[in-house]
Short mmCIF file of C-alpha atoms and ligand atoms in Angstrom, two decimals:
data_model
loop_
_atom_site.label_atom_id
_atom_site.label_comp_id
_atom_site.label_asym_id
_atom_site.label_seq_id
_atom_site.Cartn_x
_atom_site.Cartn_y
_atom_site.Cartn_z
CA UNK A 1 13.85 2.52 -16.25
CA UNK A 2 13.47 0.74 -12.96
CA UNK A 3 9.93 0.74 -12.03
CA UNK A 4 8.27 -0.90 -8.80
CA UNK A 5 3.79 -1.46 -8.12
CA UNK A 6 3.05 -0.87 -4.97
CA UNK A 7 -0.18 -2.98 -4.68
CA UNK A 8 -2.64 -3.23 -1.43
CA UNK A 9 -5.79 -2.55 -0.31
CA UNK A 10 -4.87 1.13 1.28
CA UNK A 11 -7.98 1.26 3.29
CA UNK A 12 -6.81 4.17 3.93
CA UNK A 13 -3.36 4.69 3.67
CA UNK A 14 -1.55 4.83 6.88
CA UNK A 15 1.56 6.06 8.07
CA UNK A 16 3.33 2.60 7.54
CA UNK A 17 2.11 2.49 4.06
CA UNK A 18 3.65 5.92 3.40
CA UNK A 19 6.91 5.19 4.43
CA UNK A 20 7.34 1.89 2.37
CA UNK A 21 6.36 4.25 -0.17
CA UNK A 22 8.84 6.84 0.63
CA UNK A 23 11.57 4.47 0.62
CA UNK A 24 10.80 2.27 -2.46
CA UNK A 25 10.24 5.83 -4.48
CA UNK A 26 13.95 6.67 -2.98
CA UNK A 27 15.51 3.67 -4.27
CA UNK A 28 13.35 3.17 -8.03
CA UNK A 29 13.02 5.38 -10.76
CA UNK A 30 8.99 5.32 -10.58
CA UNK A 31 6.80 3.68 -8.34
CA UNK A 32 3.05 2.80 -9.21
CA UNK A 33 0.91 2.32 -6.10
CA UNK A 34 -1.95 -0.17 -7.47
CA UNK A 35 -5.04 -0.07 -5.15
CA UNK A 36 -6.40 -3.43 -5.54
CA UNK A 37 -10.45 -3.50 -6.74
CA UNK A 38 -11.26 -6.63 -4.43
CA UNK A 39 -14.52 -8.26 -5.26
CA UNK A 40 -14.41 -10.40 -2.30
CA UNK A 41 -13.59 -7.97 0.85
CA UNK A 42 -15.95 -4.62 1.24
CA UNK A 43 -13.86 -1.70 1.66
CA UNK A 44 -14.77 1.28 4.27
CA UNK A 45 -13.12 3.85 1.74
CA UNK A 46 -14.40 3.97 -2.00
CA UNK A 47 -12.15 3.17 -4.49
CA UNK A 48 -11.70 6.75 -5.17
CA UNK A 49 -11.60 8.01 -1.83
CA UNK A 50 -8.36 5.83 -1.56
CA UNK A 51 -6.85 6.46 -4.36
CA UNK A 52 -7.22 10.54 -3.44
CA UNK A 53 -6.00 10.01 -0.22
CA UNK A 54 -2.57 8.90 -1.78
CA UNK A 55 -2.10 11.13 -4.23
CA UNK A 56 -2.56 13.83 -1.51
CA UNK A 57 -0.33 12.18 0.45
CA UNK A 58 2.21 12.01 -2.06
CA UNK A 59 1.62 15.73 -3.27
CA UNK A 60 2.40 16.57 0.13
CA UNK A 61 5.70 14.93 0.81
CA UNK A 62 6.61 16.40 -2.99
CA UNK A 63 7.27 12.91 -3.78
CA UNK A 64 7.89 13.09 -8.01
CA UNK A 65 8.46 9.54 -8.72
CA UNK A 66 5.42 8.12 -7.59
CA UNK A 67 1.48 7.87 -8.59
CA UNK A 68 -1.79 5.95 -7.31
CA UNK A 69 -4.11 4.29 -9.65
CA UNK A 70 -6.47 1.03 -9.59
CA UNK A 71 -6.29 -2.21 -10.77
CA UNK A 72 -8.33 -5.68 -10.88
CA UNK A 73 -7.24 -9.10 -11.55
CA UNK A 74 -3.84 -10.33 -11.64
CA UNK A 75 -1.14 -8.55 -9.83
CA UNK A 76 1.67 -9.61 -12.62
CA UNK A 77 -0.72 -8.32 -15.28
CA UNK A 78 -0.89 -5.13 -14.28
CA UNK A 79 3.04 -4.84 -13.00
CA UNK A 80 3.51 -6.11 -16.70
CA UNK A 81 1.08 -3.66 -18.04
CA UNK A 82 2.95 -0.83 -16.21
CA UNK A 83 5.94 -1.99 -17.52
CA UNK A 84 7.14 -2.92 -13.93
CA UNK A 85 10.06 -5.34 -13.04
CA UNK A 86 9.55 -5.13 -9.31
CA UNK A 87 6.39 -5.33 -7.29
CA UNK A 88 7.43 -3.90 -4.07
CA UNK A 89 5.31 -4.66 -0.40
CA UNK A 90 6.29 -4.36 3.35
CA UNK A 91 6.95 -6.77 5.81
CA UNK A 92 5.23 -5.79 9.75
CA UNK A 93 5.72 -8.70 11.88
CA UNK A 94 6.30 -12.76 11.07
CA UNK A 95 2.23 -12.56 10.21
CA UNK A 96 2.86 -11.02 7.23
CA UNK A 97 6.01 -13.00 6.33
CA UNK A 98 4.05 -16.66 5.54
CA UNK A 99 1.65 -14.92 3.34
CA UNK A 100 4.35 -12.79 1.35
CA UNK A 101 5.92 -15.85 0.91
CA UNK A 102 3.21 -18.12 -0.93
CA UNK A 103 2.26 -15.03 -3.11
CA UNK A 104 5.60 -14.15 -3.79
CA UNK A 105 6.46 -17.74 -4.93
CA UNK A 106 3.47 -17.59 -7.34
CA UNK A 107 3.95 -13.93 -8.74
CA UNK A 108 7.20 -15.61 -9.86
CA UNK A 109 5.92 -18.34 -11.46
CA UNK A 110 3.39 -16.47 -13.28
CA UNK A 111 6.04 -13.75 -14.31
CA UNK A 112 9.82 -15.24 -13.53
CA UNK A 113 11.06 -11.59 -15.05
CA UNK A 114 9.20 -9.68 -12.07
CA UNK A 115 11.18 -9.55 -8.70
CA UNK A 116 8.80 -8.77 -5.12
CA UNK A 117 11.36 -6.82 -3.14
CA UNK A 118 10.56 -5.80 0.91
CA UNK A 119 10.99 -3.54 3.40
CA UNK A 120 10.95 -4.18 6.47
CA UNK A 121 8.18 -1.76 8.61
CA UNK A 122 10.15 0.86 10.71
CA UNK A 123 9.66 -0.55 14.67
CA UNK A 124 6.78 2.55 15.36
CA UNK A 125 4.56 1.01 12.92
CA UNK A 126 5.06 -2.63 13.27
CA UNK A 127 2.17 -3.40 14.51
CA UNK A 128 -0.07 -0.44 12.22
CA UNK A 129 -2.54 -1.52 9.83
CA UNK A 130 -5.29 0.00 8.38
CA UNK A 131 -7.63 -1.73 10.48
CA UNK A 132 -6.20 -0.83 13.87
CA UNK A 133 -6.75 3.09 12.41
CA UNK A 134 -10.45 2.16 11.33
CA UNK A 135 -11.35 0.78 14.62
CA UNK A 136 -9.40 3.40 16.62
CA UNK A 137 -10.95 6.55 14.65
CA UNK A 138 -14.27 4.85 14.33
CA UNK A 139 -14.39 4.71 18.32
CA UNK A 140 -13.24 8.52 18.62
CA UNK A 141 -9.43 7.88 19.63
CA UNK A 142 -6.78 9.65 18.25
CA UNK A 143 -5.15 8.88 15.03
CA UNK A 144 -2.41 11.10 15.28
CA UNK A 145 0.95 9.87 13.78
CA UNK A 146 -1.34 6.69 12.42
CA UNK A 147 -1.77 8.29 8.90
CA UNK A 148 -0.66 10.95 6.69
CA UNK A 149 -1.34 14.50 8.29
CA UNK A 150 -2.71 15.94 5.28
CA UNK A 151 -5.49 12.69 5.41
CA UNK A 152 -6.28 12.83 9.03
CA UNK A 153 -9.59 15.28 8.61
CA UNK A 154 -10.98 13.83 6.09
CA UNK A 155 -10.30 10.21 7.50
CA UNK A 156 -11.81 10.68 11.12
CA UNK A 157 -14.78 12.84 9.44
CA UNK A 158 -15.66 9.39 7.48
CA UNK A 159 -15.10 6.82 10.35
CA UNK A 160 -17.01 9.14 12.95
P1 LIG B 1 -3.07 -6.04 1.50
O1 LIG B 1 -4.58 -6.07 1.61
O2 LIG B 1 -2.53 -6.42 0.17
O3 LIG B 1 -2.32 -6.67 2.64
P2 LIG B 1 -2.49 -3.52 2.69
O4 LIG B 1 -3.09 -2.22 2.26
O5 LIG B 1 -2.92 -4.02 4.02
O6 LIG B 1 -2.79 -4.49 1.54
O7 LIG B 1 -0.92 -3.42 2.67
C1 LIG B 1 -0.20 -3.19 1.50
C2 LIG B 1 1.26 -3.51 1.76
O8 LIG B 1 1.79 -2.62 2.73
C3 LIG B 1 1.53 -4.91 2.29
O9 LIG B 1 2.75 -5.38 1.76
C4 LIG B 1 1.65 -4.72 3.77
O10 LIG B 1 2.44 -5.71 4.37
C5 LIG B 1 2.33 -3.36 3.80
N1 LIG B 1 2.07 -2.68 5.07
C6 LIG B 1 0.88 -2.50 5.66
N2 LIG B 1 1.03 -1.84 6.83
C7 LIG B 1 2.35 -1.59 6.96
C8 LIG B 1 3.16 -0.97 7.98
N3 LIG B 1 2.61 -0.50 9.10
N4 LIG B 1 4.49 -0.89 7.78
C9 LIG B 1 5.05 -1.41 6.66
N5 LIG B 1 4.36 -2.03 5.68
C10 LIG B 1 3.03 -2.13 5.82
#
C-alpha cells in the first residue's frame, strides 16, 4: 500500500493546503495529514481545533483516502510509524523551494527508504498561506475562496 504524511502546521488549513491534499489523496492509496505539535512557534488554532478543521474539510469533499491526526518529534518517525514511504508537501513560490530542499536532504538521510514528493501550488494560491488568512480575517476582510467553505464560520468567528 502506497501511503504519503502530509505534515505542516495547518494553522488553519487553507485552500492551498486542501488542494495538495486533494491531489496527493488522488495519486496514493492513503494519505495521513500530520499536524505538527511545535514547541517552539505558538499556534492561533489549538491543536484540536486544527485537526477538526481538516477532517471537516475532508468529510466534505468525500475524500476516503485521507485522515488528520498529530504528531511531535521527528517527521521520519512518525512517516515510519504510519507505515509511510512518501512524505508529501507543496511547493508556493522559490521561498519555499530552499527550505524544502535542506529538510528534504535530511529526511533522507535519516530514512533513505522515505521519498518527499511535491506539488507544485495551483497559480490562485501561490502566494496563500495561513498567515495571509490570519491577518486578513483577523482585520475583518474577506476570506472567501482562502479556505475550505465548510471552515470559513468557524475560522472568522475565532480571528474576529
Ligand atoms: P509548515 O509550517 O511545515 O510550512 P504549513 O502548514 O505552512 O506548514 O504548510 C504545510 C505544507 O503545505 C508545506 O509543504 C507548504 O509548502 C504547503 N503549502 C502551504 N500553503 C500552500 C499553498 N497555498 N499551496 C500549496 N502548498 C501550500
Amino acid at each position: 500500500m502506497n501511503i504519503g504524511v502530509y505534515p505542516g502546521s495547518f494553522d488553519p488549513l487553507t485552500s492551498g493546503h486542501m488542494d495538495v491534499l486533494r491531489r496527493a489523496a488522488a495519486l496514493m492509496d492513503r494519505v495521513v495529514v500530520g499536524v505538527l505539535i511545535n514547541t517552539s512557534k505558538t499556534p492561533f488554532f489549538s491543536i484540536e481545533e486544527r485537526i477538526a478543521f481538516i477532517k471537516e474539510a475532508i468529510d466534505a469533499e468525500g475524500i476516503k483516502n485521507a485522515e488528520a491526526t498529530h504528531f511531535d518529534g521527528l517527521l521520519v518517525a512518525f512517516a515510519q510509524k504510519v507505515g509511510a514511504r512518501h512524505i508529501v508537501r507543496g511547493l508556493r513560490a522559490v521561498m519555499d523551494f530552499e527550505y524544502e530542499f535542506s529538510i528534504s536532504s535530511m529526511n533522507k538521510r535519516l530514512a533513505p527508504g522515505i521519498d518527499t514528493v511535491y506539488f507544485m501550488a495551483e497559480p490562485e494560491h501561490s502566494y496563500l498561506s495561513a498567515s495571509i488568512v490570519r491577518e486578513v480575517g483577523g482585520f475583518g476582510g474577506s476570506i472567501d475562496g482562502l479556505v475550505p467553505d465548510v471552515n470559513k464560520s468557524k475560522i472568522i468567528e475565532r480571528l474576529s
